[in-house]
mmCIF file of C-alpha atoms in Angstrom:
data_model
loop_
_atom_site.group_PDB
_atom_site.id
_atom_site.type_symbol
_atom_site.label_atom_id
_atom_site.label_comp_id
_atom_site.label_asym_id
_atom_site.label_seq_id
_atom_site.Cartn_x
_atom_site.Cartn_y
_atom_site.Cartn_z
ATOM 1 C CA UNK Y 1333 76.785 117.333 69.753
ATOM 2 C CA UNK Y 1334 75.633 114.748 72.224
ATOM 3 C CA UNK Y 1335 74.723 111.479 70.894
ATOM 4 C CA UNK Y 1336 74.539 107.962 72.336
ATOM 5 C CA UNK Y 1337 74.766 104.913 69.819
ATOM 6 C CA UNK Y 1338 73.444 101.467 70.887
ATOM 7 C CA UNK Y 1339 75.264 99.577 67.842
ATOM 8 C CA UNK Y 1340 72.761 96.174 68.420
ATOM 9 C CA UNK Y 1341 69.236 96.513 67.436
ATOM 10 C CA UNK Y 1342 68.145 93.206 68.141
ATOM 11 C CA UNK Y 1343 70.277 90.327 70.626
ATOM 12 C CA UNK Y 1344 69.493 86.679 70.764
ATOM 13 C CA UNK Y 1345 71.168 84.415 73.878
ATOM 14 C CA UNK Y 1346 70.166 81.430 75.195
ATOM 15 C CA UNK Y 1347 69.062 81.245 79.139
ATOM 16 C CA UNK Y 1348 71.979 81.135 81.426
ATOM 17 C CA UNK Y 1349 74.610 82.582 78.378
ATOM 18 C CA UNK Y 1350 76.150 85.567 79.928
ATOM 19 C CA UNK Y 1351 75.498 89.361 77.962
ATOM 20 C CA UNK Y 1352 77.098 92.453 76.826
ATOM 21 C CA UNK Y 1353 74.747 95.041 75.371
ATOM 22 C CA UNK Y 1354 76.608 97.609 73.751
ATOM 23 C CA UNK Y 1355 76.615 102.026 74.054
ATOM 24 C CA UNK Y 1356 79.063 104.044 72.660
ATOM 25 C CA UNK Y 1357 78.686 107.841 73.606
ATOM 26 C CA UNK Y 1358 79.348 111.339 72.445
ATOM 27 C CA UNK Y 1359 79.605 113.762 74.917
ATOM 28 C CA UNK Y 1360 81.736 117.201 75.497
ATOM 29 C CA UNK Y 1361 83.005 116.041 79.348
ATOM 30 C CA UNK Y 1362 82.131 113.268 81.377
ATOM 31 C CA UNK Y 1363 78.437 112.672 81.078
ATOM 32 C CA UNK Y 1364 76.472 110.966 83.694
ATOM 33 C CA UNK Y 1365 75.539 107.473 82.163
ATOM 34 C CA UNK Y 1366 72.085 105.120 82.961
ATOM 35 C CA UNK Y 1367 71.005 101.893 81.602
ATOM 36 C CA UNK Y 1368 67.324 101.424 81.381
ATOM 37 C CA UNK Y 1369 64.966 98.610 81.012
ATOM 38 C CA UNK Y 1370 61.868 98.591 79.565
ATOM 39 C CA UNK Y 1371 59.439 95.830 79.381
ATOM 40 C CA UNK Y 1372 56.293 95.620 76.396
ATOM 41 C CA UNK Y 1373 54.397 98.788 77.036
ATOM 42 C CA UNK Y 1374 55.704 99.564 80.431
ATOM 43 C CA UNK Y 1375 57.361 102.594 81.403
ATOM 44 C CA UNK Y 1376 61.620 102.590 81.825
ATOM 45 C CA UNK Y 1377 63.237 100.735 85.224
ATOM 46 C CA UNK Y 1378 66.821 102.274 86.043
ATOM 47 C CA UNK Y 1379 69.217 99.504 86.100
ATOM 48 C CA UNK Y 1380 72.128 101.135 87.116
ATOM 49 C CA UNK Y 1381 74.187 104.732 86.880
ATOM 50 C CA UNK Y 1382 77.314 106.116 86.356
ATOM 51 C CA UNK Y 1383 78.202 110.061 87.904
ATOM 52 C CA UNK Y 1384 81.353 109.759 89.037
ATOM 53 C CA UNK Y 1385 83.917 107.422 91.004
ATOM 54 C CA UNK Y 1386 84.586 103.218 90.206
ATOM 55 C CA UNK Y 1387 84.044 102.167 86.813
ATOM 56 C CA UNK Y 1388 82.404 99.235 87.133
ATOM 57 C CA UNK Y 1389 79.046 99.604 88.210
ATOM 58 C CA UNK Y 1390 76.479 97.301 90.168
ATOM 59 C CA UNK Y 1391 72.979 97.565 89.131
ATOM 60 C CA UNK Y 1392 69.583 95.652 89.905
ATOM 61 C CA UNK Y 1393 68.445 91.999 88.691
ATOM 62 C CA UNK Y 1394 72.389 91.351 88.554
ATOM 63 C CA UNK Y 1395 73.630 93.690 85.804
ATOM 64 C CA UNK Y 1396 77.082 95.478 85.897
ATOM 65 C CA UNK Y 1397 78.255 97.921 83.742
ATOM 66 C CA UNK Y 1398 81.659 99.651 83.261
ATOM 67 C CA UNK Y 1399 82.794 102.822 81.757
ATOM 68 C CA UNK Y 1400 85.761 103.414 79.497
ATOM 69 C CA UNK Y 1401 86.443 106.931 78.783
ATOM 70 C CA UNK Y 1402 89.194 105.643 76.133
ATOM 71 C CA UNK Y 1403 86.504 104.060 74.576
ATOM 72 C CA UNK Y 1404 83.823 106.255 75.402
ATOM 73 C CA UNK Y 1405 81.772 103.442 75.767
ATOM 74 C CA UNK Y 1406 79.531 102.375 78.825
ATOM 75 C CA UNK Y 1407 78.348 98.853 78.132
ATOM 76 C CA UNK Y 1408 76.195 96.596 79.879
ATOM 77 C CA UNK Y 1409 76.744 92.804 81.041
ATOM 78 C CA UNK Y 1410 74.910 90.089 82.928
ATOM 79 C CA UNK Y 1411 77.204 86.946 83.362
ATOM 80 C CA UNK Y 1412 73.524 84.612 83.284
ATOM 81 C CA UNK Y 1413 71.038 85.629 81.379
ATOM 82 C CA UNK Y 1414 67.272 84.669 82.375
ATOM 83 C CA UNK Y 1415 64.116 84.223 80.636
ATOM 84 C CA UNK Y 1416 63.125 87.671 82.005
ATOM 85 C CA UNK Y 1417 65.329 89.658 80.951
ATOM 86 C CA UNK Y 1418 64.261 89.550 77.914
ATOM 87 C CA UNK Y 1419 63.213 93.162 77.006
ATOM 88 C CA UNK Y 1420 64.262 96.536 75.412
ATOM 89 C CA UNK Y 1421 67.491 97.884 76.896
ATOM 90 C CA UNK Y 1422 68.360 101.812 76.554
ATOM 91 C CA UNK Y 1423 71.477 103.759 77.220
ATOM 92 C CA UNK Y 1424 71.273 107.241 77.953
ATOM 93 C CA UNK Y 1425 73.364 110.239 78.822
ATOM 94 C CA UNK Y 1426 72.594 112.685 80.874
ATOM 95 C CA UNK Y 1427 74.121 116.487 81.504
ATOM 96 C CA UNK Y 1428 76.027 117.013 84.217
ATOM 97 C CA UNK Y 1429 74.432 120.261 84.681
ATOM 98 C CA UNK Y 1430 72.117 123.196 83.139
ATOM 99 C CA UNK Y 1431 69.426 120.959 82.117
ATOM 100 C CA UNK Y 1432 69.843 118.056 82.626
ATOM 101 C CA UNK Y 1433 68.622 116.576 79.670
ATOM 102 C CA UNK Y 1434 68.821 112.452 78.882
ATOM 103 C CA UNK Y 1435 69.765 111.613 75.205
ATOM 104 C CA UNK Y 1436 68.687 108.281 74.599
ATOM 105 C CA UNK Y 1437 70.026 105.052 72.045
ATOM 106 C CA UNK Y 1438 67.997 103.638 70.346
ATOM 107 C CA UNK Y 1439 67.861 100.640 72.576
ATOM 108 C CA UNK Y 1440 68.610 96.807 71.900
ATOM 109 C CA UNK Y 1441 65.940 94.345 72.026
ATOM 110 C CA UNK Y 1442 66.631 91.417 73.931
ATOM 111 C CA UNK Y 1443 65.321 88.163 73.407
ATOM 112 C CA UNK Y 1444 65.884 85.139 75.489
ATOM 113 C CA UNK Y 1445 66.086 81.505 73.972
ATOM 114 C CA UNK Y 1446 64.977 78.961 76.835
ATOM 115 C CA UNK B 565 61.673 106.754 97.218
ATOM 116 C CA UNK B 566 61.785 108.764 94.267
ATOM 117 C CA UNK B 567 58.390 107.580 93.054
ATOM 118 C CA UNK B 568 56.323 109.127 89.882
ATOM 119 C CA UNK B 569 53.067 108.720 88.778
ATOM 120 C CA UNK B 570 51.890 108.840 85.733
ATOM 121 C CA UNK B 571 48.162 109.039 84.607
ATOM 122 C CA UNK B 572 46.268 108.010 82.627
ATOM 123 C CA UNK B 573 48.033 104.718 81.221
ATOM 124 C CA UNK B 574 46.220 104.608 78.642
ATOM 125 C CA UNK B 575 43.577 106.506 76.570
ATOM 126 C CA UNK B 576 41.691 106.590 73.522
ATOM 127 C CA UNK B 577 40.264 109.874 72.405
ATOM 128 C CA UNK B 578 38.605 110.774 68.943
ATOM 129 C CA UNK B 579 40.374 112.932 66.429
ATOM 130 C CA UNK B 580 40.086 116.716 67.103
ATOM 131 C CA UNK B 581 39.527 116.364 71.136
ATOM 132 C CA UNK B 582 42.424 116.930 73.862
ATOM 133 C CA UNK B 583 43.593 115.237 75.770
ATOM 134 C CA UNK B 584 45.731 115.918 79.599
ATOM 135 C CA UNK B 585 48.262 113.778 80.738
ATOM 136 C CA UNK B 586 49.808 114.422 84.389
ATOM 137 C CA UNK B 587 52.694 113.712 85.791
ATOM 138 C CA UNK B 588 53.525 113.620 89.529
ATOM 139 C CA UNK B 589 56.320 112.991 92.267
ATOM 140 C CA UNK B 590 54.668 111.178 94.890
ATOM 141 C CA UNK B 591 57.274 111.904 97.229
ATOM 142 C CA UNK B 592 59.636 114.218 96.255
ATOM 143 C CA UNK B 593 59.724 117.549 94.484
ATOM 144 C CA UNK B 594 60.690 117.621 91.185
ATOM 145 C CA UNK B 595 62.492 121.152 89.844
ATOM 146 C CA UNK B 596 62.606 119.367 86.161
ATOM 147 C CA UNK B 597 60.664 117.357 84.584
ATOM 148 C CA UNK B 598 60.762 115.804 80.781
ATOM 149 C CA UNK B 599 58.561 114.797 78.413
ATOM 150 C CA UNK B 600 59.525 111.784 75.768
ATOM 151 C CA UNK B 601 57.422 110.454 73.247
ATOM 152 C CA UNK B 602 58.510 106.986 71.881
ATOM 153 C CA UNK B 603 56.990 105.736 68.340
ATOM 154 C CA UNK B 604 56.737 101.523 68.266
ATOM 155 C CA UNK B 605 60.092 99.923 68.547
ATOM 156 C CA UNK B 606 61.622 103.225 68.575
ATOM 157 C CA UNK B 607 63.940 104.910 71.435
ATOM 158 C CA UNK B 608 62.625 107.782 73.915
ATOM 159 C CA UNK B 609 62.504 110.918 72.220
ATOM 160 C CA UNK B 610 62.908 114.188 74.351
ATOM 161 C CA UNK B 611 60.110 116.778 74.025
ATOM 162 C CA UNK B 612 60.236 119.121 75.627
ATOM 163 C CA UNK B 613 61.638 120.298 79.776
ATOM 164 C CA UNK B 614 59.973 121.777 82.004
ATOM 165 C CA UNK B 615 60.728 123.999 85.408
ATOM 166 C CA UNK B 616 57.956 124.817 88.110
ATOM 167 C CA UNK B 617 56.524 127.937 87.444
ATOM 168 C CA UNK B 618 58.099 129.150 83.972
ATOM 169 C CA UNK B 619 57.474 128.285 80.440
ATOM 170 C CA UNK B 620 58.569 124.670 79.025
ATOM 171 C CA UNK B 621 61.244 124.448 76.687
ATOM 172 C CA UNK B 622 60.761 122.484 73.466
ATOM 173 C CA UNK B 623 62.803 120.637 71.258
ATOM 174 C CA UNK B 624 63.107 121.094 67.346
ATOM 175 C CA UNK B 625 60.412 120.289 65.830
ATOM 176 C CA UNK B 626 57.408 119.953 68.550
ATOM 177 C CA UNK B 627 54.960 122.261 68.084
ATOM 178 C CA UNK B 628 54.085 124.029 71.374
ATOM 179 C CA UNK B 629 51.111 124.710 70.604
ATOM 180 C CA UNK B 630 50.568 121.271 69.940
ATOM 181 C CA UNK B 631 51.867 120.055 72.936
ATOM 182 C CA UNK B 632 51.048 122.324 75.840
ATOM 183 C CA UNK B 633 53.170 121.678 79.197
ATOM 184 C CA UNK B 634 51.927 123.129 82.456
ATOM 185 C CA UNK B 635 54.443 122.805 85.516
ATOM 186 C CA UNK B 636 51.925 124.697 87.919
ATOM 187 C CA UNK B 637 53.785 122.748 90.881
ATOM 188 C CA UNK B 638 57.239 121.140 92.198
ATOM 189 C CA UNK B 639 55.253 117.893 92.122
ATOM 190 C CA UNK B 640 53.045 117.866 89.312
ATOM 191 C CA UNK B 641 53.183 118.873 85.269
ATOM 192 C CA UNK B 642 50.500 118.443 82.567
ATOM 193 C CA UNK B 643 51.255 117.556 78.864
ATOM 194 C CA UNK B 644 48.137 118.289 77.128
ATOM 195 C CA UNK B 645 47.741 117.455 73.392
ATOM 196 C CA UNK B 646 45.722 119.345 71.551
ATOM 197 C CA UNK B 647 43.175 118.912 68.727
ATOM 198 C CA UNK B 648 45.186 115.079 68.434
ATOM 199 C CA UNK B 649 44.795 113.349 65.602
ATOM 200 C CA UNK B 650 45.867 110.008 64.749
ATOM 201 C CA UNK B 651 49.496 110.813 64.059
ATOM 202 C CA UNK B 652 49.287 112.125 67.600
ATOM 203 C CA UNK B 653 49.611 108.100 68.521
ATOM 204 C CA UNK B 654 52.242 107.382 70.730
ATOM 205 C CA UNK B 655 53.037 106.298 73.684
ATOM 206 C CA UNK B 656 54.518 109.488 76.379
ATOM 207 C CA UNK B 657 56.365 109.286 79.048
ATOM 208 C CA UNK B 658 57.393 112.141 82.085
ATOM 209 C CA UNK B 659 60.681 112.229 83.580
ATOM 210 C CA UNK B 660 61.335 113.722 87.111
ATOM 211 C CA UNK B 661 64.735 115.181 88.473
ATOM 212 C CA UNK B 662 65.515 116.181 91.773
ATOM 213 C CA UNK B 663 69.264 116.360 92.297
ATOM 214 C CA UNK B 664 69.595 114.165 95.248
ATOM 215 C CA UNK B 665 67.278 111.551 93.101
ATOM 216 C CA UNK B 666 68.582 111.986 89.940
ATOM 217 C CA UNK B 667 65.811 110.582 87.595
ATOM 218 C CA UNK B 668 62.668 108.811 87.993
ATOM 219 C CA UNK B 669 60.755 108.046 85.612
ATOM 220 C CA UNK B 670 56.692 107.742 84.830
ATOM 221 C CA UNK B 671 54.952 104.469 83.670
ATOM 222 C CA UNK B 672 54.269 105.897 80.356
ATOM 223 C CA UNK B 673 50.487 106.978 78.900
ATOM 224 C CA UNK B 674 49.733 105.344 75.680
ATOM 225 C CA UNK B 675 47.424 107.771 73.458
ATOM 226 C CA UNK B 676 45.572 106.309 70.539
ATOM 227 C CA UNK B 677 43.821 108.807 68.938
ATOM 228 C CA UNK B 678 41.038 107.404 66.495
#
């Protein structure tokens, strides 16, 4: 079955620390992989994607991610961290076909020590 | 591009009432979209999908009856909650996909039902 597991509920850092958010996947092939961010009562910004192609993956606001299929993990990093960033992260998986359903973790709260 | 609108953002309806939420693709058309719901401090949790022109299909455990979905267009579907009551509180969410978009998705519509 298809599961995603963000390991972290909560993360503290301190402004200008760099950031790994953690997701660990479960998934019968390659999945297609998204980090989301989702600010107090706001809907979800993509950050970045992962279909196919380089591992390492450039998102918005300065984010990267890379994918290990060893590992099957797909986690998320920032080298600086800002004051708003701080937010609810989510990792999701997505089919690569039929219906293209997202499976969300169950995110990682971020909060950001000035 | 890749733009959806969700509305309203928020509502507040009395227990026993309905209530519509839509869900449109400003500028693209959508063959899929989702519906999440997301308790407090909780991850996205998939409804329900829902192609242009046939019936929705619902995850385990949401009552369809409950939750009626209407995809009368490629650009726009309807989530309508029926007879809510307060349990019905939550805040929903509509995906879009269009395969050269991927996934957009809505701002979210926070229901309190009183």
């Amino acid at each position: 079955a298809q599961s995603v597991t963000q390991p972290d509920i909560h993360i503290t850092v301190s402004e200008g620390a760099s950031l790994e958010l953690r997701c660990n996947y479960s998934y019968g092939a390659t999945p297609y992989l998204f980090w989301y961010v989702q600010s107090p009562g706001q809907g979800l910004q993509l950050l970045l994607k992962y279909f196919s192609g380089d591992t390492l993956v450039q998102g918005i606001k300065g984010f990267e991610a890379e994918f290990k299929r060893s590992q099957s993990s797909f986690n998320l990093r920032k080298p600086s961290v800002h004051w708003s960033d701080a937010a609810e992260y989510f990792c999701a998986v997505g089919a690569t076909s039929g219906t293209y359903k997202y499976i969300f973790g169950t995110g990682t709260r971020l909060k950001v020590l000035a | 591009g890749a733009v959806v609108s969700q509305h309203p953002s928020w509502v507040i309806c009395k227990s026993g009432t309905s209530v519509k939420i839509e869900c449109r693709s400003l500028d693209f058309q959508a063959t899929t979209m989702f519906w999440y719901r997301q308790f407090p401090k909780q991850s996205l949790m998939l409804m329900a999908t829902s192609n242009e022109g046939s019936k929705a299909t619902y995850e385990q455990g949401v009552e369809k009856d409950k939750f009626l979905i209407n995809h009368a267009s490629l650009t726009l579907s309807t989530l309508t909650v029926t007879s809510a009551h307060p349990e019905d509180s939550s805040f929903y969410i509509c995906s879009a996909h269009r395969d050269a978009y991927g996934y957009t998705f809505g701002s979210g519509t926070r229901l309190t039902v009183v």
